[in-house]
Amino acid sequence: MDERPIGVFDSGLGGLTAVRELRRLLPGEDIVYFGDTGRVPYGGRSADTIVKYARQDVAFLRTFDLKAIVIACGTVSTTALDVLTAENPIPVLGVVAPAARAAARATRNGRIGLIGTQASIRSGAYERLIHRENPGAQVLARACPLFVPLVENGRFRRGDVVIETVAAEYLAPLREAGVDTLVLGCTHYPLLEGVISACMGPEVTLINAGAEGARAVAGMLEQSDALSPSAGPGRYRYFVSDRQEDFSHLASIFLGWDVTESVGQVDISQY
Ligand code: DGL
């Protein structure tokens, strides 16, 4: 048993896809969330910058006494997981391996689509891990750089002509290639689930990297006997590096519960 909170971070709102699943699976756990809203998006940046930002995000989270850290960001998971694991004495888990495993198992026709940020797609990390599980799978990858800024600006609902136009253009080649499984390799993308599903069709299985990462963390905590003894509800604290109001508003819509009272602001450049 371990009562300490779980730290979760992302460049912005995307990591809430992991938080939502953690709360569903482990309602008694306390969570400290950091969203680097002052520097989002990470996905178009160099590996060096992503590693630098990720180290600062973790340094802030570690001002709390945590039992584990979830990198609820595909970009940081593909680029900085090894560095962060090596530098920290508590478990640090990413979202890429769990999502790759789920996709490799879900496909029936062996054609898997992968969408993510430029840095994630460039890294080749998802493909490597999918092929480790399913060597015969064909992976069609596409970077979707406009998705994160649109989500951060609240343009994630069905019927929004801007996001629907962008999604149709990004996803057309994957749909035409006949993929039966699509990895939402950036944790922001499940906020677009309705829009993406409408483009791809109901027969395509969507893999939610944030939720898969959360399931992997829950399994790890259970196996290492580190679950909280509390039945819940756990305490949730959120921190952002820019205006609290924008985050609170969109986070409350996405999570389906009000977070306004529990959002603080951090000067991340100090870490
Ligand atoms: N949620 C992050 C990811 O999973 C978004 C990265 C970005 O800020 O571009 O990749």
GROMACS .gro file of C-alpha atoms and ligand atoms in nm:
model
  281
    1MET     CA    1   0.000   0.000   0.000
    2ASP     CA    2   0.126   0.348  -0.085
    3GLU     CA    3  -0.077   0.662  -0.016
    4ARG     CA    4   0.148   0.900  -0.207
    5PRO     CA    5   0.002   1.071  -0.517
    6ILE     CA    6   0.071   0.981  -0.880
    7GLY     CA    7   0.228   1.261  -1.088
    8VAL     CA    8   0.097   1.305  -1.442
    9PHE     CA    9   0.220   1.553  -1.701
   10ASP     CA   10   0.173   1.668  -2.058
   11SER     CA   11   0.234   1.979  -2.266
   12GLY     CA   12  -0.127   2.084  -2.202
   13LEU     CA   13  -0.472   1.929  -2.189
   14GLY     CA   14  -0.385   1.596  -2.354
   15GLY     CA   15  -0.271   1.418  -2.040
   16LEU     CA   16  -0.623   1.449  -1.903
   17THR     CA   17  -0.706   1.148  -2.120
   18ALA     CA   18  -0.484   0.948  -1.882
   19VAL     CA   19  -0.629   1.123  -1.574
   20ARG     CA   20  -0.984   1.036  -1.677
   21GLU     CA   21  -0.895   0.668  -1.714
   22LEU     CA   22  -0.694   0.666  -1.388
   23ARG     CA   23  -0.994   0.803  -1.202
   24ARG     CA   24  -1.220   0.537  -1.357
   25LEU     CA   25  -0.980   0.256  -1.266
   26LEU     CA   26  -0.837   0.381  -0.937
   27PRO     CA   27  -1.079   0.631  -0.780
   28GLY     CA   28  -0.893   0.634  -0.448
   29GLU     CA   29  -0.562   0.761  -0.588
   30ASP     CA   30  -0.446   1.120  -0.539
   31ILE     CA   31  -0.320   1.287  -0.860
   32VAL     CA   32  -0.093   1.585  -0.919
   33TYR     CA   33  -0.120   1.701  -1.280
   34PHE     CA   34   0.104   1.943  -1.466
   35GLY     CA   35   0.013   2.084  -1.809
   36ASP     CA   36   0.281   2.301  -1.968
   37THR     CA   37   0.026   2.532  -2.129
   38GLY     CA   38   0.273   2.818  -2.159
   39ARG     CA   39   0.495   2.617  -2.396
   40VAL     CA   40   0.249   2.390  -2.577
   41PRO     CA   41   0.286   2.249  -2.844
   42TYR     CA   42   0.597   2.037  -2.793
   43GLY     CA   43   0.557   1.826  -3.107
   44GLY     CA   44   0.730   2.058  -3.356
   45ARG     CA   45   1.034   2.115  -3.134
   46SER     CA   46   1.378   1.953  -3.140
   47ALA     CA   47   1.455   1.648  -2.929
   48ASP     CA   48   1.692   1.860  -2.714
   49THR     CA   49   1.419   2.112  -2.634
   50ILE     CA   50   1.164   1.838  -2.558
   51VAL     CA   51   1.409   1.671  -2.318
   52LYS     CA   52   1.482   2.005  -2.150
   53TYR     CA   53   1.112   2.084  -2.103
   54ALA     CA   54   1.036   1.731  -1.982
   55ARG     CA   55   1.312   1.750  -1.719
   56GLN     CA   56   1.166   2.075  -1.588
   57ASP     CA   57   0.814   1.927  -1.581
   58VAL     CA   58   0.940   1.630  -1.380
   59ALA     CA   59   1.147   1.852  -1.148
   60PHE     CA   60   0.831   2.050  -1.066
   61LEU     CA   61   0.624   1.736  -1.008
   62ARG     CA   62   0.895   1.595  -0.782
   63THR     CA   63   0.848   1.883  -0.541
   64PHE     CA   64   0.561   1.654  -0.431
   65ASP     CA   65   0.639   1.320  -0.270
   66LEU     CA   66   0.514   1.096  -0.554
   67LYS     CA   67   0.505   0.720  -0.592
   68ALA     CA   68   0.517   0.723  -0.975
   69ILE     CA   69   0.517   0.959  -1.271
   70VAL     CA   70   0.310   0.912  -1.585
   71ILE     CA   71   0.441   1.080  -1.900
   72ALA     CA   72   0.093   1.137  -2.041
   73CYS     CA   73   0.239   1.277  -2.361
   74GLY     CA   74   0.326   1.077  -2.671
   75THR     CA   75   0.591   1.328  -2.774
   76VAL     CA   76   0.781   1.315  -2.444
   77SER     CA   77   0.734   0.937  -2.422
   78THR     CA   78   0.890   0.886  -2.767
   79THR     CA   79   1.173   1.132  -2.704
   80ALA     CA   80   1.268   1.144  -2.334
   81LEU     CA   81   1.143   0.829  -2.160
   82ASP     CA   82   1.490   0.673  -2.123
   83VAL     CA   83   1.644   0.994  -1.985
   84LEU     CA   84   1.364   1.049  -1.736
   85THR     CA   85   1.366   0.686  -1.624
   86ALA     CA   86   1.741   0.692  -1.569
   87GLU     CA   87   1.734   1.020  -1.376
   88ASN     CA   88   1.451   0.945  -1.132
   89PRO     CA   89   1.437   0.696  -0.846
   90ILE     CA   90   1.060   0.640  -0.876
   91PRO     CA   91   0.887   0.457  -1.163
   92VAL     CA   92   0.839   0.675  -1.474
   93LEU     CA   93   0.598   0.530  -1.729
   94GLY     CA   94   0.516   0.644  -2.081
   95VAL     CA   95   0.221   0.586  -2.311
   96VAL     CA   96   0.393   0.451  -2.623
   97ALA     CA   97   0.457   0.087  -2.531
   98PRO     CA   98   0.105   0.027  -2.390
   99ALA     CA   99  -0.058   0.187  -2.696
  100ALA     CA  100   0.165  -0.004  -2.940
  101ARG     CA  101   0.083  -0.331  -2.764
  102ALA     CA  102  -0.291  -0.260  -2.775
  103ALA     CA  103  -0.277  -0.176  -3.147
  104ALA     CA  104  -0.069  -0.482  -3.235
  105ARG     CA  105  -0.330  -0.698  -3.063
  106ALA     CA  106  -0.638  -0.515  -3.196
  107THR     CA  107  -0.567  -0.533  -3.569
  108ARG     CA  108  -0.738  -0.804  -3.771
  109ASN     CA  109  -0.612  -0.718  -4.120
  110GLY     CA  110  -0.257  -0.623  -4.013
  111ARG     CA  111  -0.290  -0.262  -4.132
  112ILE     CA  112  -0.243  -0.012  -3.850
  113GLY     CA  113  -0.268   0.364  -3.888
  114LEU     CA  114  -0.065   0.587  -3.657
  115ILE     CA  115  -0.117   0.958  -3.601
  116GLY     CA  116   0.095   1.173  -3.371
  117THR     CA  117   0.304   1.487  -3.353
  118GLN     CA  118   0.599   1.544  -3.586
  119ALA     CA  119   0.850   1.451  -3.312
  120SER     CA  120   0.666   1.127  -3.228
  121ILE     CA  121   0.634   1.016  -3.590
  122ARG     CA  122   0.997   1.113  -3.665
  123SER     CA  123   1.120   0.905  -3.370
  124GLY     CA  124   0.985   0.579  -3.517
  125ALA     CA  125   0.919   0.459  -3.160
  126TYR     CA  126   0.559   0.346  -3.212
  127GLU     CA  127   0.649   0.146  -3.525
  128ARG     CA  128   0.939  -0.027  -3.349
  129LEU     CA  129   0.720  -0.133  -3.059
  130ILE     CA  130   0.427  -0.240  -3.280
  131HIS     CA  131   0.665  -0.457  -3.487
  132ARG     CA  132   0.810  -0.612  -3.174
  133GLU     CA  133   0.460  -0.736  -3.084
  134ASN     CA  134   0.337  -0.803  -3.436
  135PRO     CA  135   0.627  -0.831  -3.686
  136GLY     CA  136   0.396  -0.870  -3.987
  137ALA     CA  137   0.194  -0.554  -3.922
  138GLN     CA  138   0.203  -0.274  -4.176
  139VAL     CA  139   0.213   0.070  -4.009
  140LEU     CA  140   0.102   0.382  -4.196
  141ALA     CA  141   0.212   0.689  -4.002
  142ARG     CA  142   0.104   1.050  -4.039
  143ALA     CA  143   0.194   1.360  -3.838
  144CYS     CA  144  -0.101   1.590  -3.762
  145PRO     CA  145   0.064   1.911  -3.638
  146LEU     CA  146  -0.251   2.125  -3.633
  147PHE     CA  147  -0.448   1.898  -3.402
  148VAL     CA  148  -0.282   2.003  -3.073
  149PRO     CA  149  -0.320   2.382  -3.123
  150LEU     CA  150  -0.683   2.333  -3.229
  151VAL     CA  151  -0.763   2.120  -2.923
  152GLU     CA  152  -0.589   2.371  -2.693
  153ASN     CA  153  -0.816   2.637  -2.845
  154GLY     CA  154  -1.128   2.438  -2.771
  155ARG     CA  155  -1.191   2.334  -3.133
  156PHE     CA  156  -1.254   1.967  -3.061
  157ARG     CA  157  -1.628   1.921  -3.100
  158ARG     CA  158  -1.813   1.760  -3.388
  159GLY     CA  159  -1.974   2.020  -3.613
  160ASP     CA  160  -1.676   2.257  -3.584
  161VAL     CA  161  -1.594   2.318  -3.949
  162VAL     CA  162  -1.226   2.401  -3.885
  163ILE     CA  163  -1.137   2.078  -3.704
  164GLU     CA  164  -1.353   1.869  -3.935
  165THR     CA  165  -1.180   2.010  -4.246
  166VAL     CA  166  -0.831   1.956  -4.101
  167ALA     CA  167  -0.916   1.605  -3.983
  168ALA     CA  168  -1.063   1.506  -4.320
  169GLU     CA  169  -0.741   1.608  -4.494
  170TYR     CA  170  -0.505   1.438  -4.247
  171LEU     CA  171  -0.703   1.115  -4.225
  172ALA     CA  172  -0.805   1.056  -4.588
  173PRO     CA  173  -0.486   0.861  -4.684
  174LEU     CA  174  -0.523   0.634  -4.380
  175ARG     CA  175  -0.885   0.563  -4.451
  176GLU     CA  176  -0.808   0.494  -4.819
  177ALA     CA  177  -0.528   0.255  -4.716
  178GLY     CA  178  -0.785   0.042  -4.533
  179VAL     CA  179  -0.639   0.049  -4.183
  180ASP     CA  180  -0.865  -0.130  -3.934
  181THR     CA  181  -0.692   0.015  -3.625
  182LEU     CA  182  -0.576   0.372  -3.566
  183VAL     CA  183  -0.336   0.466  -3.288
  184LEU     CA  184  -0.414   0.810  -3.146
  185GLY     CA  185  -0.045   0.844  -3.061
  186CYS     CA  186  -0.074   1.192  -2.912
  187THR     CA  187  -0.272   1.218  -2.591
  188HIS     CA  188  -0.458   1.525  -2.716
  189TYR     CA  189  -0.620   1.327  -2.997
  190PRO     CA  190  -0.881   1.135  -2.792
  191LEU     CA  191  -1.046   1.473  -2.733
  192LEU     CA  192  -1.113   1.453  -3.108
  193GLU     CA  193  -1.247   1.100  -3.087
  194GLY     CA  194  -1.590   1.194  -3.227
  195VAL     CA  195  -1.439   1.388  -3.518
  196ILE     CA  196  -1.178   1.119  -3.597
  197SER     CA  197  -1.427   0.835  -3.570
  198ALA     CA  198  -1.665   1.012  -3.807
  199CYS     CA  199  -1.382   1.040  -4.065
  200MET     CA  200  -1.253   0.685  -4.027
  201GLY     CA  201  -1.583   0.500  -3.995
  202PRO     CA  202  -1.720   0.290  -3.709
  203GLU     CA  203  -1.533  -0.026  -3.811
  204VAL     CA  204  -1.191   0.129  -3.734
  205THR     CA  205  -1.072   0.066  -3.377
  206LEU     CA  206  -0.923   0.377  -3.215
  207ILE     CA  207  -0.640   0.322  -2.964
  208ASN     CA  208  -0.626   0.590  -2.695
  209ALA     CA  209  -0.260   0.629  -2.587
  210GLY     CA  210  -0.349   0.819  -2.267
  211ALA     CA  211  -0.598   0.557  -2.152
  212GLU     CA  212  -0.361   0.270  -2.241
  213GLY     CA  213  -0.085   0.441  -2.041
  214ALA     CA  214  -0.319   0.477  -1.744
  215ARG     CA  215  -0.407   0.106  -1.757
  216ALA     CA  216  -0.037   0.016  -1.761
  217VAL     CA  217   0.025   0.233  -1.454
  218ALA     CA  218  -0.270   0.078  -1.271
  219GLY     CA  219  -0.131  -0.269  -1.349
  220MET     CA  220   0.219  -0.173  -1.233
  221LEU     CA  221   0.091  -0.027  -0.903
  222GLU     CA  222  -0.121  -0.332  -0.839
  223GLN     CA  223   0.165  -0.573  -0.910
  224SER     CA  224   0.403  -0.383  -0.685
  225ASP     CA  225   0.142  -0.359  -0.407
  226ALA     CA  226   0.156   0.022  -0.428
  227LEU     CA  227  -0.213   0.104  -0.465
  228SER     CA  228  -0.367   0.353  -0.225
  229PRO     CA  229  -0.567   0.196   0.058
  230SER     CA  230  -0.830   0.471   0.015
  231ALA     CA  231  -1.158   0.384  -0.157
  232GLY     CA  232  -1.184   0.742  -0.280
  233PRO     CA  233  -1.253   0.992  -0.398
  234GLY     CA  234  -0.887   1.086  -0.436
  235ARG     CA  235  -0.754   1.441  -0.423
  236TYR     CA  236  -0.684   1.604  -0.763
  237ARG     CA  237  -0.451   1.901  -0.798
  238TYR     CA  238  -0.375   2.060  -1.136
  239PHE     CA  239  -0.096   2.301  -1.226
  240VAL     CA  240  -0.037   2.489  -1.550
  241SER     CA  241   0.234   2.726  -1.673
  242ASP     CA  242  -0.007   2.983  -1.821
  243ARG     CA  243  -0.357   3.119  -1.749
  244GLN     CA  244  -0.553   2.892  -1.516
  245GLU     CA  245  -0.892   3.003  -1.654
  246ASP     CA  246  -0.845   2.863  -2.006
  247PHE     CA  247  -0.729   2.528  -1.874
  248SER     CA  248  -1.003   2.507  -1.609
  249HIS     CA  249  -1.276   2.573  -1.861
  250LEU     CA  250  -1.168   2.314  -2.119
  251ALA     CA  251  -1.054   2.058  -1.862
  252SER     CA  252  -1.391   2.072  -1.686
  253ILE     CA  253  -1.572   2.013  -2.017
  254PHE     CA  254  -1.350   1.722  -2.113
  255LEU     CA  255  -1.332   1.552  -1.773
  256GLY     CA  256  -1.698   1.604  -1.695
  257TRP     CA  257  -1.627   1.738  -1.347
  258ASP     CA  258  -1.538   2.088  -1.232
  259VAL     CA  259  -1.167   2.150  -1.172
  260THR     CA  260  -1.180   2.529  -1.127
  261GLU     CA  261  -1.099   2.531  -0.755
  262SER     CA  262  -0.798   2.303  -0.787
  263VAL     CA  263  -0.588   2.465  -1.061
  264GLY     CA  264  -0.269   2.653  -0.973
  265GLN     CA  265  -0.011   2.836  -1.182
  266VAL     CA  266   0.361   2.756  -1.187
  267ASP     CA  267   0.663   2.939  -1.324
  268ILE     CA  268   0.815   2.633  -1.491
  269SER     CA  269   1.129   2.821  -1.597
  270GLN     CA  270   1.242   2.803  -1.233
  271TYR     CA  271   1.278   2.424  -1.239
  272DGL     N1  272  -0.019   1.548  -2.581
  272DGL     C1  273   0.109   1.563  -2.647
  272DGL     C2  274   0.144   1.431  -2.711
  272DGL     O1  275   0.092   1.330  -2.668
  272DGL     C3  276   0.107   1.681  -2.737
  272DGL     C4  277   0.242   1.725  -2.777
  272DGL     C5  278   0.250   1.867  -2.824
  272DGL     O2  279   0.243   1.954  -2.739
  272DGL     O3  280   0.268   1.889  -2.945
  272DGL     O4  281   0.223   1.420  -2.801
   0.00000   0.00000   0.00000
